[in-house]
Short mmCIF file of C-alpha atoms in Angstrom, two decimals:
data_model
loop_
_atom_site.label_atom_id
_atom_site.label_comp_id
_atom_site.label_asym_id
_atom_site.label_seq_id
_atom_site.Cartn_x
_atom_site.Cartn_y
_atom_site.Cartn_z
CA UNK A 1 2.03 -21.03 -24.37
CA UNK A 2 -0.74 -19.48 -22.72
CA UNK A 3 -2.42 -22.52 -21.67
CA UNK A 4 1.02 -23.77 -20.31
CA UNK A 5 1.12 -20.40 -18.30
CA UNK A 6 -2.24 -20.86 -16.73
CA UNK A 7 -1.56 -24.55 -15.82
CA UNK A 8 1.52 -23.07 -14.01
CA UNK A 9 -0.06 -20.25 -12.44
CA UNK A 10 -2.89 -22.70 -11.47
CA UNK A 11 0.00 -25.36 -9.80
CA UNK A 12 1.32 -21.90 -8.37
CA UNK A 13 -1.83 -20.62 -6.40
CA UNK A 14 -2.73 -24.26 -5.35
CA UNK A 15 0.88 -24.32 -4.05
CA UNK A 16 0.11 -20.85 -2.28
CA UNK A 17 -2.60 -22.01 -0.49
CA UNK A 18 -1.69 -24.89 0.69
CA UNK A 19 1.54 -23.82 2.68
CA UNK A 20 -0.69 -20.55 3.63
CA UNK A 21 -2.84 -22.79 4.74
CA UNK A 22 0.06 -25.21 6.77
CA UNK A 23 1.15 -21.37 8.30
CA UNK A 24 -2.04 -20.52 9.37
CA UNK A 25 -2.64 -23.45 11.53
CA UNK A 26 0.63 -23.04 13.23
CA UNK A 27 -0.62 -19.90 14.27
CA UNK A 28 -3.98 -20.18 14.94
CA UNK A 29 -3.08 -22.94 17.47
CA UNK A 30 -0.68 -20.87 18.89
CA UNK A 31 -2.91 -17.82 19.40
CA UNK A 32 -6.32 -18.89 19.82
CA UNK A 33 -7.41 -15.91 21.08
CA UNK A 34 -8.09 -12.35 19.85
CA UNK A 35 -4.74 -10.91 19.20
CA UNK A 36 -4.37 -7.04 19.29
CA UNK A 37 -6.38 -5.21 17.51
CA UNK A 38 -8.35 -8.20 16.99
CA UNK A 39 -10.12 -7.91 20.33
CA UNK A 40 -12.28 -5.60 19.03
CA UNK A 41 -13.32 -7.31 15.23
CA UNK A 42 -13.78 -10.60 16.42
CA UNK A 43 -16.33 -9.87 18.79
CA UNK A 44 -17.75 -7.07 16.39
CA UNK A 45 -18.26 -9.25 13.31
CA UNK A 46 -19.70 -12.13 15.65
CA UNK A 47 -22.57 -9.94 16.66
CA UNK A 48 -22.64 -9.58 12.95
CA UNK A 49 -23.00 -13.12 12.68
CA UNK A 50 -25.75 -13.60 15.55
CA UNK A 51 -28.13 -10.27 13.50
CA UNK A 52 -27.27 -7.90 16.06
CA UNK A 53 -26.98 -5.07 13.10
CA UNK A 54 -27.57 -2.49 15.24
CA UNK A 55 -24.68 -2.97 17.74
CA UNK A 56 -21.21 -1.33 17.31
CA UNK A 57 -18.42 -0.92 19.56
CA UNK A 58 -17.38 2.63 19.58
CA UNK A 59 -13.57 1.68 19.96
CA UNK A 60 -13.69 0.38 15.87
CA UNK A 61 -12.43 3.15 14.05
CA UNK A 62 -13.69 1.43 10.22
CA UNK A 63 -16.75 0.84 8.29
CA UNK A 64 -17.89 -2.62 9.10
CA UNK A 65 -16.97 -3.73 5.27
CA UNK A 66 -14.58 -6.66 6.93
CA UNK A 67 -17.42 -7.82 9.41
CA UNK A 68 -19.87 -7.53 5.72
CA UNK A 69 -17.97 -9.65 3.87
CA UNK A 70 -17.08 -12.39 6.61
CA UNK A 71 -21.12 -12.72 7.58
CA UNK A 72 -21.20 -13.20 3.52
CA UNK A 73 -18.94 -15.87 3.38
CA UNK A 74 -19.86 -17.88 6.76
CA UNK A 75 -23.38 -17.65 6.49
CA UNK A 76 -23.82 -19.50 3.05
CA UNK A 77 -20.95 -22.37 4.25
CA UNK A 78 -22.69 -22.58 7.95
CA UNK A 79 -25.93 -23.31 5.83
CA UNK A 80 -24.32 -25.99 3.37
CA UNK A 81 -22.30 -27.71 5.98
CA UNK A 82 -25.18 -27.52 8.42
CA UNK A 83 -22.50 -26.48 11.46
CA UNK A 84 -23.28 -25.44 14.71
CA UNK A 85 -21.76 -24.47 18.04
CA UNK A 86 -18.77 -22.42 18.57
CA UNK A 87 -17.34 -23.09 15.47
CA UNK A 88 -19.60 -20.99 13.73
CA UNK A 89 -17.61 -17.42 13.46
CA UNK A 90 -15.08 -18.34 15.56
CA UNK A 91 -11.90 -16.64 15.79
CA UNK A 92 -9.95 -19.12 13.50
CA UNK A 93 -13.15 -19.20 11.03
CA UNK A 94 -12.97 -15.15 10.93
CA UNK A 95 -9.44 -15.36 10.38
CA UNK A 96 -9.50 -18.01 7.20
CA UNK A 97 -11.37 -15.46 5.57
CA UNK A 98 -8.03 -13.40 4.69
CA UNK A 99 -6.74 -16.03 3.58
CA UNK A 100 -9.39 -16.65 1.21
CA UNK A 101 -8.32 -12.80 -0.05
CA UNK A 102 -4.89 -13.84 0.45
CA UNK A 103 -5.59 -16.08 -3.26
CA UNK A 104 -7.67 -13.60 -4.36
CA UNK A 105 -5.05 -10.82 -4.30
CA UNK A 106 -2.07 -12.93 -5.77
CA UNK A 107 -4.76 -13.51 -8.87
CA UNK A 108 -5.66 -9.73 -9.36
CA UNK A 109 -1.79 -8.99 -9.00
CA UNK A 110 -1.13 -11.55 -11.92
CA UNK A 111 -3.79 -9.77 -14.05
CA UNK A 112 -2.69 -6.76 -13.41
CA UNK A 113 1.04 -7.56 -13.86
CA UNK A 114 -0.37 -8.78 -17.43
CA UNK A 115 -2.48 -5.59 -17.87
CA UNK A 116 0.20 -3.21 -17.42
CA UNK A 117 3.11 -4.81 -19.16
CA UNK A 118 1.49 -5.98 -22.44
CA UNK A 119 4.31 -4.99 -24.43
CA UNK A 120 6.28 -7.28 -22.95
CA UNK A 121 4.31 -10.42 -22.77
CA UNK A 122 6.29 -12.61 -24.64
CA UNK A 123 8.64 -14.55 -23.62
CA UNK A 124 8.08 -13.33 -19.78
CA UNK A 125 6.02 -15.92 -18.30
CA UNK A 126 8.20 -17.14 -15.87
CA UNK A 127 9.15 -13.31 -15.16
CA UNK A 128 5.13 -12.81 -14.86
CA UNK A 129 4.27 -15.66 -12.51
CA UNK A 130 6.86 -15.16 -10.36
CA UNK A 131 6.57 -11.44 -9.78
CA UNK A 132 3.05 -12.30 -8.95
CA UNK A 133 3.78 -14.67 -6.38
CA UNK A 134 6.34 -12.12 -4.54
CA UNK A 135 4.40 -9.29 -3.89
CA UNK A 136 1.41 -11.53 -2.99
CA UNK A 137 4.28 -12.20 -0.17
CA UNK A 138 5.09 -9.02 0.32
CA UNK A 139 5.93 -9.43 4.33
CA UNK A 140 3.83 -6.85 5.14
CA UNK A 141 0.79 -7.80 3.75
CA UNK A 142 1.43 -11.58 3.62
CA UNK A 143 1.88 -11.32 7.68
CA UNK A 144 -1.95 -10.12 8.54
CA UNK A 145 -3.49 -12.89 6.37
CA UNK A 146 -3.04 -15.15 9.74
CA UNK A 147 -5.09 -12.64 11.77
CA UNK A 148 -8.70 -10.85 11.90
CA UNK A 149 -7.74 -7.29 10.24
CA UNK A 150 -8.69 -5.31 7.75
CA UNK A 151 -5.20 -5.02 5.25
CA UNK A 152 -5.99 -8.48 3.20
CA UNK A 153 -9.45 -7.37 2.51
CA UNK A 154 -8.84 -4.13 2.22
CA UNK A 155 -6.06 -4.57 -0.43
CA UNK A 156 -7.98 -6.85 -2.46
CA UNK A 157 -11.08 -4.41 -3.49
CA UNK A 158 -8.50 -1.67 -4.18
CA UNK A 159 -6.58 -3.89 -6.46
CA UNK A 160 -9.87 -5.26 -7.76
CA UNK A 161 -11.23 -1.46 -8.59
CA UNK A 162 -7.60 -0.36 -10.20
CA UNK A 163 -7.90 -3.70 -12.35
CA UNK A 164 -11.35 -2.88 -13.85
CA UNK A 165 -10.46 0.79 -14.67
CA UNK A 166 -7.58 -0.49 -16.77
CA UNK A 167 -10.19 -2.57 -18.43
CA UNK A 168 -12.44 0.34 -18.87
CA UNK A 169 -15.01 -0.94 -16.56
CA UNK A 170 -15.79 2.47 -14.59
CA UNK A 171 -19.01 1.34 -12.80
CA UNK A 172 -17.65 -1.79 -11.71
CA UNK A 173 -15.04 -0.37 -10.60
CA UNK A 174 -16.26 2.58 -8.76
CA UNK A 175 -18.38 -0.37 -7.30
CA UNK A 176 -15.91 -2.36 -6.19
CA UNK A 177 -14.02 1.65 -4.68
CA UNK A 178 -17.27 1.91 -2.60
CA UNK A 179 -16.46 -1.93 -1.04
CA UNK A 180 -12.78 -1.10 -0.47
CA UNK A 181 -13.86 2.27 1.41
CA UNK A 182 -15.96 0.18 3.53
CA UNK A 183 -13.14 -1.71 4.41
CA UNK A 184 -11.23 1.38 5.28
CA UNK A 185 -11.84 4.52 4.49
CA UNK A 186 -8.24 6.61 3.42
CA UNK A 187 -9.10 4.00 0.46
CA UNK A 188 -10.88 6.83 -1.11
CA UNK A 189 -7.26 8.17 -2.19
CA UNK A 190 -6.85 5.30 -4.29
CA UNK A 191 -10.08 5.44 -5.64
CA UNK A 192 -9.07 8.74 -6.36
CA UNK A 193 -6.09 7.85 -7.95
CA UNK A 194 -7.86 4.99 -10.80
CA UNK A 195 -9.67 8.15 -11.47
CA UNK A 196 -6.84 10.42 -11.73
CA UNK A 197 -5.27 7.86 -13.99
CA UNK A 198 -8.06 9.07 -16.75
CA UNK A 199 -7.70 12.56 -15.60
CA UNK A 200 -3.92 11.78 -16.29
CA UNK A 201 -4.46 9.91 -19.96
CA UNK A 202 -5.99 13.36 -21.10
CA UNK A 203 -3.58 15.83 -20.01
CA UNK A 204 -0.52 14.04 -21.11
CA UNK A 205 -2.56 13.59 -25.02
CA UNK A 206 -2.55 17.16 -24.75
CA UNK A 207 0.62 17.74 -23.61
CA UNK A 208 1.79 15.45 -26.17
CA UNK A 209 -0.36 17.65 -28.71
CA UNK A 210 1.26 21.33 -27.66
CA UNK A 211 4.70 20.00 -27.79
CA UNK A 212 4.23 18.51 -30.94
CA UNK A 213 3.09 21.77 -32.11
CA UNK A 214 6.02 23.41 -30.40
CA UNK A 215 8.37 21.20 -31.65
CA UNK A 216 9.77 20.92 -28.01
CA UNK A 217 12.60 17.88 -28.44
CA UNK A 218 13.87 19.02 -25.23
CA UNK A 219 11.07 18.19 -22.51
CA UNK A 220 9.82 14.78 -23.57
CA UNK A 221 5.71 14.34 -22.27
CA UNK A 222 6.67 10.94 -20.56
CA UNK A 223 9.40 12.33 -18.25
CA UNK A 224 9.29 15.04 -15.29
CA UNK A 225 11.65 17.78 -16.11
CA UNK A 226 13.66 18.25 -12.77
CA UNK A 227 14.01 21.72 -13.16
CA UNK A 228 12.25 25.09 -11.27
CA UNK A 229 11.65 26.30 -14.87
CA UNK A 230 10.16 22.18 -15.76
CA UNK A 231 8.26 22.55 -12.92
CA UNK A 232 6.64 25.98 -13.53
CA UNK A 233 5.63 24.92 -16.78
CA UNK A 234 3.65 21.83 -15.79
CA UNK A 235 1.74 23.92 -13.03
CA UNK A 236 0.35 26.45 -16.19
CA UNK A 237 -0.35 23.75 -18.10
CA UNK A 238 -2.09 21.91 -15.20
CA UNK A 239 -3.98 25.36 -14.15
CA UNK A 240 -4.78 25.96 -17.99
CA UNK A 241 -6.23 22.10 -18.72
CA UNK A 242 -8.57 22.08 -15.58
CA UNK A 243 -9.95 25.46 -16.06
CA UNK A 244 -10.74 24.63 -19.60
CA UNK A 245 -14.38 23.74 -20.14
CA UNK A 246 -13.83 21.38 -23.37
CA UNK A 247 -11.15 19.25 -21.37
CA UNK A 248 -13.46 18.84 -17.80
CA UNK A 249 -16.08 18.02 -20.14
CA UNK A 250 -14.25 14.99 -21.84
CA UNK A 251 -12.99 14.26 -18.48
CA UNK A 252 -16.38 13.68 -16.57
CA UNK A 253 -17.71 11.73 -19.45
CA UNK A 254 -15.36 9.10 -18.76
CA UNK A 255 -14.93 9.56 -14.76
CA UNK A 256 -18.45 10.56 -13.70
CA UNK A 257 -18.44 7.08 -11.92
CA UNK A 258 -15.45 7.89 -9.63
CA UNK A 259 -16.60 11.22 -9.15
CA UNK A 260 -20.06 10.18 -7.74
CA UNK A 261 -18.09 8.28 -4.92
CA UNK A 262 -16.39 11.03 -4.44
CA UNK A 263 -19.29 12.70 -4.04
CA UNK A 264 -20.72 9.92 -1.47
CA UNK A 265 -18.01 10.16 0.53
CA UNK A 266 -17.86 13.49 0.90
CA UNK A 267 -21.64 13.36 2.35
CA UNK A 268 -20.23 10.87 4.57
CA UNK A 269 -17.84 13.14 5.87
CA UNK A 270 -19.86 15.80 6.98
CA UNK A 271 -22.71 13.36 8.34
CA UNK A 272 -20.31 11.35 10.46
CA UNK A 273 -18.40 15.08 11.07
CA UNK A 274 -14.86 13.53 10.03
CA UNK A 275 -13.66 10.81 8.18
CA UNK A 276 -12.96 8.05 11.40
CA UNK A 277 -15.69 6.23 13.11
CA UNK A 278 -15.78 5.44 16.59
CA UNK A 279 -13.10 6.34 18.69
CA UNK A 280 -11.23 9.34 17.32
CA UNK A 281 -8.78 10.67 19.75
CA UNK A 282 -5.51 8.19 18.55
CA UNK A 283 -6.70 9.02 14.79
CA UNK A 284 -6.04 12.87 14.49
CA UNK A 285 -4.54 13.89 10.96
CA UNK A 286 -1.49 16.44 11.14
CA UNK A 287 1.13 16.93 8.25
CA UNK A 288 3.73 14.69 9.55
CA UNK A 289 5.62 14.99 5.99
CA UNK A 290 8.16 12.56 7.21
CA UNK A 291 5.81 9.85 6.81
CA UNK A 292 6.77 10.14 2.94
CA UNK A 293 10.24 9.95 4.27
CA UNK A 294 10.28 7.23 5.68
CA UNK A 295 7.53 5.31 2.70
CA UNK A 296 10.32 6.08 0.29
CA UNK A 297 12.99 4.30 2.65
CA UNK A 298 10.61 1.14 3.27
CA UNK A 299 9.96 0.99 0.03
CA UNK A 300 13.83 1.36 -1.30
CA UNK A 301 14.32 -1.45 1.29
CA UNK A 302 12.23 -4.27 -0.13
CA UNK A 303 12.50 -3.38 -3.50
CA UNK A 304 16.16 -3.68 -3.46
CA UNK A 305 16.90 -6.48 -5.27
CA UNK A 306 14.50 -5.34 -8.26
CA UNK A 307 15.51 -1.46 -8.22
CA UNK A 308 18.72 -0.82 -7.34
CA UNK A 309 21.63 -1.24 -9.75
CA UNK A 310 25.39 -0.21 -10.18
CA UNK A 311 24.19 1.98 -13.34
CA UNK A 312 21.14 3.97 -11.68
CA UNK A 313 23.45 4.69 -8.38
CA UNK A 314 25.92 6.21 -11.35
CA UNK A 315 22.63 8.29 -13.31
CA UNK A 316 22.24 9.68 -9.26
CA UNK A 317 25.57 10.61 -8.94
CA UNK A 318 25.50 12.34 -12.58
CA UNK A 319 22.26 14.08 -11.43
CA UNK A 320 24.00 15.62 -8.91
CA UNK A 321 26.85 16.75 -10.51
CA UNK A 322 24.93 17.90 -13.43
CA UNK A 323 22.19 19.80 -10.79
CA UNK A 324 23.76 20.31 -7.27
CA UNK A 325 21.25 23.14 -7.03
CA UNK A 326 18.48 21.65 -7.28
CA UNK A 327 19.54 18.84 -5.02
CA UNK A 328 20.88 21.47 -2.09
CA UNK A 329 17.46 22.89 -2.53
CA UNK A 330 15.34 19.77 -1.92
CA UNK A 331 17.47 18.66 0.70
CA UNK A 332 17.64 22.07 2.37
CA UNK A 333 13.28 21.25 2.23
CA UNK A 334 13.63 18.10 3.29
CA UNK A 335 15.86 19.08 6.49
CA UNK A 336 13.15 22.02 7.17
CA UNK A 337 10.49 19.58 7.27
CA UNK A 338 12.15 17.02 9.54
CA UNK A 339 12.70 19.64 11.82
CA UNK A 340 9.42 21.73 11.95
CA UNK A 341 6.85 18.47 10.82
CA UNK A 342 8.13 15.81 13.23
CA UNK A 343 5.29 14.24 14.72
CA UNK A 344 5.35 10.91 16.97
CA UNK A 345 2.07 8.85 17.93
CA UNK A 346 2.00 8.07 21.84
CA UNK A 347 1.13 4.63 20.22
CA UNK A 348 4.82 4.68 18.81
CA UNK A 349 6.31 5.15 21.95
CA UNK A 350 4.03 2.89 23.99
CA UNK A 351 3.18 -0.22 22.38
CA UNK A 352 6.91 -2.34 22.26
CA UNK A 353 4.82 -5.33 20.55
CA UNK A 354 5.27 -3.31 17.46
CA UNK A 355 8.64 -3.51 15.15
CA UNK A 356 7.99 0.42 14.59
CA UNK A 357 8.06 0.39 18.24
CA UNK A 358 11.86 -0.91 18.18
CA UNK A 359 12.82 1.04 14.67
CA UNK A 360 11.85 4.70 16.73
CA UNK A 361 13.93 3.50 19.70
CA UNK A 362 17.26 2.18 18.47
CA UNK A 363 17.04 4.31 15.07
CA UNK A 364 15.77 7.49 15.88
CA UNK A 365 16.15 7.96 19.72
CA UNK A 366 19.71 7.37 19.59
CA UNK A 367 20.56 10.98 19.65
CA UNK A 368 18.24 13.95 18.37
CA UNK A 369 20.39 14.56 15.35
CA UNK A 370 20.19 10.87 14.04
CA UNK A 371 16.96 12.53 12.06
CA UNK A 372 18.36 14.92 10.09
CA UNK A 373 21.42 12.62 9.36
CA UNK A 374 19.15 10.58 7.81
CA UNK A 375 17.88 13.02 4.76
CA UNK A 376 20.60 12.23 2.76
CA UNK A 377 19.11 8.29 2.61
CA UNK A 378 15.93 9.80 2.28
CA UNK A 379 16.49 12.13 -1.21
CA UNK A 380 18.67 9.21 -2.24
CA UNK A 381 15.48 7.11 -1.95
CA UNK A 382 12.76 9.44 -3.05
CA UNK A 383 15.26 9.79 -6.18
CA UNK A 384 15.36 6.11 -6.66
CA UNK A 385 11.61 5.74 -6.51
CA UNK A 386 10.71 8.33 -9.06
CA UNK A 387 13.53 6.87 -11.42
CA UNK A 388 11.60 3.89 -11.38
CA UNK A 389 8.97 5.46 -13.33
CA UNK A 390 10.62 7.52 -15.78
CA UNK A 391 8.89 4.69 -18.29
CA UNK A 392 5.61 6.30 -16.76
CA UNK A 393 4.00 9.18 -18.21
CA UNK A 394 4.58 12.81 -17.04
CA UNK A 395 0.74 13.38 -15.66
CA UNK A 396 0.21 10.26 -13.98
CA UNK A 397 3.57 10.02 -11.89
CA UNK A 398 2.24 13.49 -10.77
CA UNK A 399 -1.12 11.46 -10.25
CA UNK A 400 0.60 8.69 -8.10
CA UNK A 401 2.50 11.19 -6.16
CA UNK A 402 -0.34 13.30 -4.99
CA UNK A 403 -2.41 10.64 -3.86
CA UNK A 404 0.83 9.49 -2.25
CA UNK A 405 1.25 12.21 -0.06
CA UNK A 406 -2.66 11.95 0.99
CA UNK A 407 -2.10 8.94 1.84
CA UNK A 408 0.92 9.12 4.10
CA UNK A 409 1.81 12.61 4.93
CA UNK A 410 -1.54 12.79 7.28
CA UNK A 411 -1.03 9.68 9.24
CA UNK A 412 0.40 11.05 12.75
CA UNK A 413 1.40 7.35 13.58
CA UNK A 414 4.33 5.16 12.15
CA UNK A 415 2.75 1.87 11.15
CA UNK A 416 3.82 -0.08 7.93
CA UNK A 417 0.64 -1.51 7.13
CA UNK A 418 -0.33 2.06 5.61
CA UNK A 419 2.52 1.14 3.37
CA UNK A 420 0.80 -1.59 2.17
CA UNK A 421 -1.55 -0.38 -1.14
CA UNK A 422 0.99 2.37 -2.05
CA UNK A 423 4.12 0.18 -2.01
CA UNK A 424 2.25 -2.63 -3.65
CA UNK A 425 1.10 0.06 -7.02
CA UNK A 426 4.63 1.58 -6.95
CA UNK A 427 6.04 -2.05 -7.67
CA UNK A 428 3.41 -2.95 -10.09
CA UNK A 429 4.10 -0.17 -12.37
CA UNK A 430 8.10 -0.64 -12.45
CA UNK A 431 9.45 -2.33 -15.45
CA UNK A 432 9.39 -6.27 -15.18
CA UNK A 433 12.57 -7.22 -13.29
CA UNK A 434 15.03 -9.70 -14.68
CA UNK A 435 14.23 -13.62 -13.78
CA UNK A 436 17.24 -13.43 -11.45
CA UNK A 437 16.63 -10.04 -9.61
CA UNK A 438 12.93 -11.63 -9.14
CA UNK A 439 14.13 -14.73 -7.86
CA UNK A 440 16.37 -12.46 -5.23
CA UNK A 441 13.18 -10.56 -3.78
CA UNK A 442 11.14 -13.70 -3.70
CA UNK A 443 14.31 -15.34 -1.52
CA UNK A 444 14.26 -11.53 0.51
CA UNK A 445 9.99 -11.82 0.99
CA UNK A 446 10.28 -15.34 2.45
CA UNK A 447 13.49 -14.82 4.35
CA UNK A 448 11.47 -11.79 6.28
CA UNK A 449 7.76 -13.93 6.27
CA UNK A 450 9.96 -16.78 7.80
CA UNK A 451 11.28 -14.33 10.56
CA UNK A 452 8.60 -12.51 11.39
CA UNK A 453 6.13 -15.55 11.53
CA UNK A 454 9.02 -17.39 13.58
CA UNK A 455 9.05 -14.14 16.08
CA UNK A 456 5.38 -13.95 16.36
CA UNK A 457 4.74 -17.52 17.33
CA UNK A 458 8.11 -18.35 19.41
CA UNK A 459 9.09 -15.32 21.07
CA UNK A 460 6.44 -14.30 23.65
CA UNK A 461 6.48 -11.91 26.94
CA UNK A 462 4.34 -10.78 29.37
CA UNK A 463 3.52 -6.84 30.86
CA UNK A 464 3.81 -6.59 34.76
CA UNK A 465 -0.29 -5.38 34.73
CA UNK A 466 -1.65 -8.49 32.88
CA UNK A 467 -1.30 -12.35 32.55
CA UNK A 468 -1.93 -12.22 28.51
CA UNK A 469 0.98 -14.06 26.74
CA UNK A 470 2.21 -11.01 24.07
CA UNK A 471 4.27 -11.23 20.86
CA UNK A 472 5.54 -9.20 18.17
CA UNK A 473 4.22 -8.43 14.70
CA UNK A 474 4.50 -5.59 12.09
#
């Protein structure tokens, strides 16, 4: 069975590449040229290619781990294929080198769709394969695999570090964190975050431990207790296991690895005297809390067909019966910070090549209410995202929502490509959907690749101040 599983995967990836492949041509020949924000890596990583080091354009706001791992990859194929000319690190060349991670990333996505759901490995092969192949076309992602950025690579070393600390391979792993930072550097979080998971598999042993002593039935360890009293309790506990010396102890045995990136980076920080290189005036942090707002209605959206049932819209309706307090206060929180933590990018307003671009403008501008209309989607969704891991355990849902909210609630600007990593570890970690529901969000991926590709190649216009042809893209 297992063999028959790899020949299909094998067939599948093949498969993958080949109409990737078919896709990327299209493109390619009908934007030749740098595209966006690909005016300034093309020309960065070929002065990578010619040796020029030493030269950096100060508009680049990342480490040059994209520009790294391109010169890695041309230099030895230039050498074997003796090629010369223009060719060599050319924009289309630079560009095939997502898709390269494009096939890496659906293979650590199967592995990890295998680590995390041993318990149900039989019988879900088909279920397996198939959920591998749809979020390795998850729109988003799948989109900038045609072009010279930073998400394909990017996504790949942090779903090649989270794979190796599931496998207990801390050193490779905080290895392969460094090369994901170096593609982009808020990829610390989720460094953070395959070390929190250990931090996480201790407290919830000794949660499990005091309860057992307690004989607590009520509050079971794997669940979040939606409750003021719940939630007091976890915070002692929390304050109580990292001031204990015995329990840091065991913990930086097993993390030390993580923790010397940590470390690293943090050097970094003050060094370079902030966290973006280059130009730093359209990259200021602010807590723009809506940005998990909106993370938990983009994600609701494209995990629809895998999420959202008649039963779990019945379990939120019980909830709020059952605790209309507690759902009056968080909405009464989430109205205060829509009103009082609104911010909006100039980019957002600016740049109509964007689909945020369009979203702000016939969503949001419509009238200055539509906003707070809104919060009642938004608890509906942030409920429907943490239901999805009540099979996760107590400490590391608290885990994945921390480095959550580092990871969005900072970003002043609306752009769904900061989606990407979080979206893609929240749908890992649900249960395995049924065959049918699977087969639904693989028809919803490609329905959205198909129009987005189809938009960005057909539909073209042209600003008043300049003769470049421009399109639209995520």
């Amino acid at each position: 069975m297992e063999k028959f599983e790899g020949y299909i995967f094998t067939a599948l990836c093949s498969t993958n590449f080949l109409i990737s492949c078919l896709l990327f041509s299209k493109v390619t020949r009908e934007q030749r040229e740098p595209y966006m924000d690909e005016i300034f890596h093309v020309p960065q990583a070929q002065k990578y290619c010619h040796g020029k080091f030493n030269e950096w354009d100060p508009m680049i706001t990342t480490l040059p781990g994209l520009y790294l791992a391109s010169v890695g990859v041309i230099k030895p194929v230039v050498w074997l294929a003796d090629l010369t000319g223009k060719v060599v690190c050319s924009t289309a060349m630079l560009r095939f080198i997502n898709l390269l991670f494009n096939c890496g990333n659906l293979y650590l996505i199967y592995l990890l769709i295998c680590k995390l759901h041993l318990r149900e490995k039989t019988r879900t092969t088909s279920r397996r394969v198939l959920s591998a192949l749809s979020l390795s076309t998850f729109p988003v992602l799948y989109f900038f695999n045609f072009l010279y950025y930073t998400d394909a690579g990017s996504t790949f070393f942090i779903l090649f570090t989270y794979l190796m600390t599931l496998y207990g391979c801390h050193k490779a792993a905080a290895l392969l964190g460094v090369c994901s930072v170096f593609f982009r550097q808020t990829n610390i979080i989720w460094v953070a975050f395959c070390a929190a998971t250990l931090v996480a598999a201790k407290m919830d042993e000794a949660w499990r431990v005091e309860h057992t002593k307690k004989r607590d039935e009520k509050s079971p360890p794997s669940q979040v207790p939606l409750s003021f009293s719940g939630a007091k309790k976890i915070i002692l506990f929390t304050v109580e296991f990292l001031t204990s010396p015995g329990h840091v102890k065991a913990v930086l045995l097993v993390a030390w690895p993580y923790a010397a990136v940590g470390v690293g980076f943090l050097v970094f920080v003050v060094l370079n005297d902030g966290i973006v290189v280059g130009d730093r005036t359209s990259h200021e942090a602010c807590l723009n809390f809506p940005q998990l707002f909106y993370f938990f209605s983009f994600s609701l959206f494209f995990s629809l067909p895998v999420s959202l049932c008649y039963h779990r819209v019945l379990r939120f309706l019980q909830a709020l019966k059952k605790q209309p307090l507690f759902f009056l206060f968080v909405t009464t929180v989430c109205l205060l910070l829509v009103w009082k933590f609104t911010f909006v990018h100039k980019y957002l307003l600016a740049d109509n090549r964007h689909f945020p671009f369009y979203v702000w403008r016939k969503l949001f501008q419509r009238h200055e209410l539509v906003r707070f209309l809104l919060v009642p989607v938004y608890v509906f969704a942030g409920w429907n995202f943490l239901d999805s891991f009540k099979s996760r355990s107590l400490f590391w849902s608290l885990a994945f929502l921390v480095c959550l909210l580092a990871a969005t609630v900072p970003q002043k600007l609306l752009e769904f490509r900061y989606f990407i990593v979080p979206y893609l570890m929240y749908r890992l970690h649900m249960p395995l959907p049924s065959l049918p529901r699977l087969v639904v969000e693989f028809l919803l991926y490609t329905a959205v690749n198909a129009a987005t590709i189809y938009i960005f190649i057909t539909i073209t216009f042209h600003w008043p101040d300049t003769t470049a042809t421009q399109r639209f893209m995520w």
